[in-house]
Amino acid sequence: MVSRYLEILLPILLFVSCRGLASMHWQSPARAAVSAQLVLALCLSALWVAPSVRAYSSSAQRTLGRIGDWLRKNTEADALVAIYDIGLVGYRSQRTILDRGGLVHPGINRLRDKVDDELILRPGLFLRFANPQWLVDRRDAPRALDAQTLGDFRLEAVLDGEVSKLGLTRPEPVSYTLYRLVPRPD
């Protein structure tokens, strides 16, 4: 399970655990030990997980939400967008998504079993499955692929922004950039 999803589920799991604990009839030392673990988990959730979730959520809304809104307002309804993190951009853009992560695209998922994500992107291996007009890429720096080529296309940066972190295990900020895929002249 990816840590950012666990962050969202942890408070629910803690609540369910506390309810279950309250209904148990254990001997006092066992119940005390479990109670101490739950208190520790609640403190961890309140002091580390909740701030992380808030930071991710607000920066994702600002960056990925803005990219999705821009696509909805500035592209044709049948535009195809290639992106690794499909959720918010797909929802807000209301555009067809080519899932570079392979979550919903079986061909890309099989490709990911053979090569890593960078090899799928750099030579444009994902272009075997469709010809998107747009690419949203995630890097350490914004516009890192601007003016580079990808298969038969040149990448033209349109919009970028930063997401504060991708979860508890990936606390560094990342940049997302929206690129237009411009066909290269022959």
mmCIF file of N, CA and C in Angstrom, residues 10-11 13-15 17-18 33-50:
data_model
loop_
_atom_site.group_PDB
_atom_site.id
_atom_site.type_symbol
_atom_site.label_atom_id
_atom_site.label_comp_id
_atom_site.label_asym_id
_atom_site.label_seq_id
_atom_site.Cartn_x
_atom_site.Cartn_y
_atom_site.Cartn_z
ATOM 1 N N LEU A 10 -5.365 5.578 8.139
ATOM 2 C CA LEU A 10 -4.942 5.359 9.519
ATOM 3 C C LEU A 10 -5.949 5.854 10.552
ATOM 4 N N PRO A 11 -6.504 7.061 10.448
ATOM 5 C CA PRO A 11 -7.496 7.473 11.456
ATOM 6 C C PRO A 11 -8.721 6.557 11.500
ATOM 7 N N LEU A 13 -8.734 3.304 10.732
ATOM 8 C CA LEU A 13 -8.291 2.073 11.391
ATOM 9 C C LEU A 13 -8.173 2.263 12.894
ATOM 10 N N LEU A 14 -7.683 3.406 13.323
ATOM 11 C CA LEU A 14 -7.567 3.662 14.757
ATOM 12 C C LEU A 14 -8.938 3.726 15.415
ATOM 13 N N PHE A 15 -9.868 4.363 14.779
ATOM 14 C CA PHE A 15 -11.222 4.458 15.329
ATOM 15 C C PHE A 15 -11.838 3.068 15.479
ATOM 16 N N SER A 17 -10.273 0.240 15.702
ATOM 17 C CA SER A 17 -9.524 -0.480 16.739
ATOM 18 C C SER A 17 -9.971 -0.068 18.137
ATOM 19 N N CYS A 18 -10.153 1.215 18.350
ATOM 20 C CA CYS A 18 -10.604 1.693 19.667
ATOM 21 C C CYS A 18 -11.990 1.141 20.002
ATOM 22 N N ALA A 33 -1.635 -2.840 27.616
ATOM 23 C CA ALA A 33 -0.629 -2.802 26.557
ATOM 24 C C ALA A 33 -1.241 -2.374 25.222
ATOM 25 N N VAL A 34 -2.381 -2.942 24.898
ATOM 26 C CA VAL A 34 -3.049 -2.573 23.649
ATOM 27 C C VAL A 34 -3.490 -1.112 23.707
ATOM 28 N N SER A 35 -3.990 -0.688 24.842
ATOM 29 C CA SER A 35 -4.411 0.711 25.005
ATOM 30 C C SER A 35 -3.229 1.656 24.823
ATOM 31 N N ALA A 36 -2.083 1.302 25.375
ATOM 32 C CA ALA A 36 -0.890 2.141 25.217
ATOM 33 C C ALA A 36 -0.482 2.236 23.747
ATOM 34 N N GLN A 37 -0.570 1.118 23.033
ATOM 35 C CA GLN A 37 -0.237 1.142 21.604
ATOM 36 C C GLN A 37 -1.213 2.028 20.831
ATOM 37 N N LEU A 38 -2.487 1.956 21.181
ATOM 38 C CA LEU A 38 -3.471 2.801 20.498
ATOM 39 C C LEU A 38 -3.233 4.274 20.793
ATOM 40 N N VAL A 39 -2.911 4.593 22.032
ATOM 41 C CA VAL A 39 -2.615 5.989 22.376
ATOM 42 C C VAL A 39 -1.399 6.470 21.585
ATOM 43 N N LEU A 40 -0.369 5.635 21.501
ATOM 44 C CA LEU A 40 0.815 5.982 20.721
ATOM 45 C C LEU A 40 0.448 6.195 19.252
ATOM 46 N N ALA A 41 -0.360 5.310 18.704
ATOM 47 C CA ALA A 41 -0.778 5.439 17.304
ATOM 48 C C ALA A 41 -1.617 6.696 17.093
ATOM 49 N N LEU A 42 -2.484 7.017 18.042
ATOM 50 C CA LEU A 42 -3.286 8.238 17.938
ATOM 51 C C LEU A 42 -2.398 9.473 17.980
ATOM 52 N N CYS A 43 -1.403 9.477 18.871
ATOM 53 C CA CYS A 43 -0.473 10.604 18.938
ATOM 54 C C CYS A 43 0.312 10.732 17.635
ATOM 55 N N LEU A 44 0.784 9.606 17.124
ATOM 56 C CA LEU A 44 1.495 9.601 15.850
ATOM 57 C C LEU A 44 0.607 10.157 14.743
ATOM 58 N N SER A 45 -0.628 9.727 14.739
ATOM 59 C CA SER A 45 -1.571 10.204 13.730
ATOM 60 C C SER A 45 -1.797 11.705 13.848
ATOM 61 N N ALA A 46 -1.999 12.185 15.060
ATOM 62 C CA ALA A 46 -2.294 13.604 15.268
ATOM 63 C C ALA A 46 -1.085 14.496 15.012
ATOM 64 N N LEU A 47 0.104 14.022 15.380
ATOM 65 C CA LEU A 47 1.287 14.879 15.304
ATOM 66 C C LEU A 47 2.095 14.739 14.018
ATOM 67 N N TRP A 48 1.944 13.605 13.323
ATOM 68 C CA TRP A 48 2.750 13.391 12.128
ATOM 69 C C TRP A 48 1.881 13.142 10.899
ATOM 70 N N VAL A 49 0.949 12.226 10.995
ATOM 71 C CA VAL A 49 0.162 11.843 9.829
ATOM 72 C C VAL A 49 -0.801 12.950 9.416
ATOM 73 N N ALA A 50 -1.573 13.475 10.342
ATOM 74 C CA ALA A 50 -2.570 14.494 9.983
ATOM 75 C C ALA A 50 -1.932 15.725 9.337
#
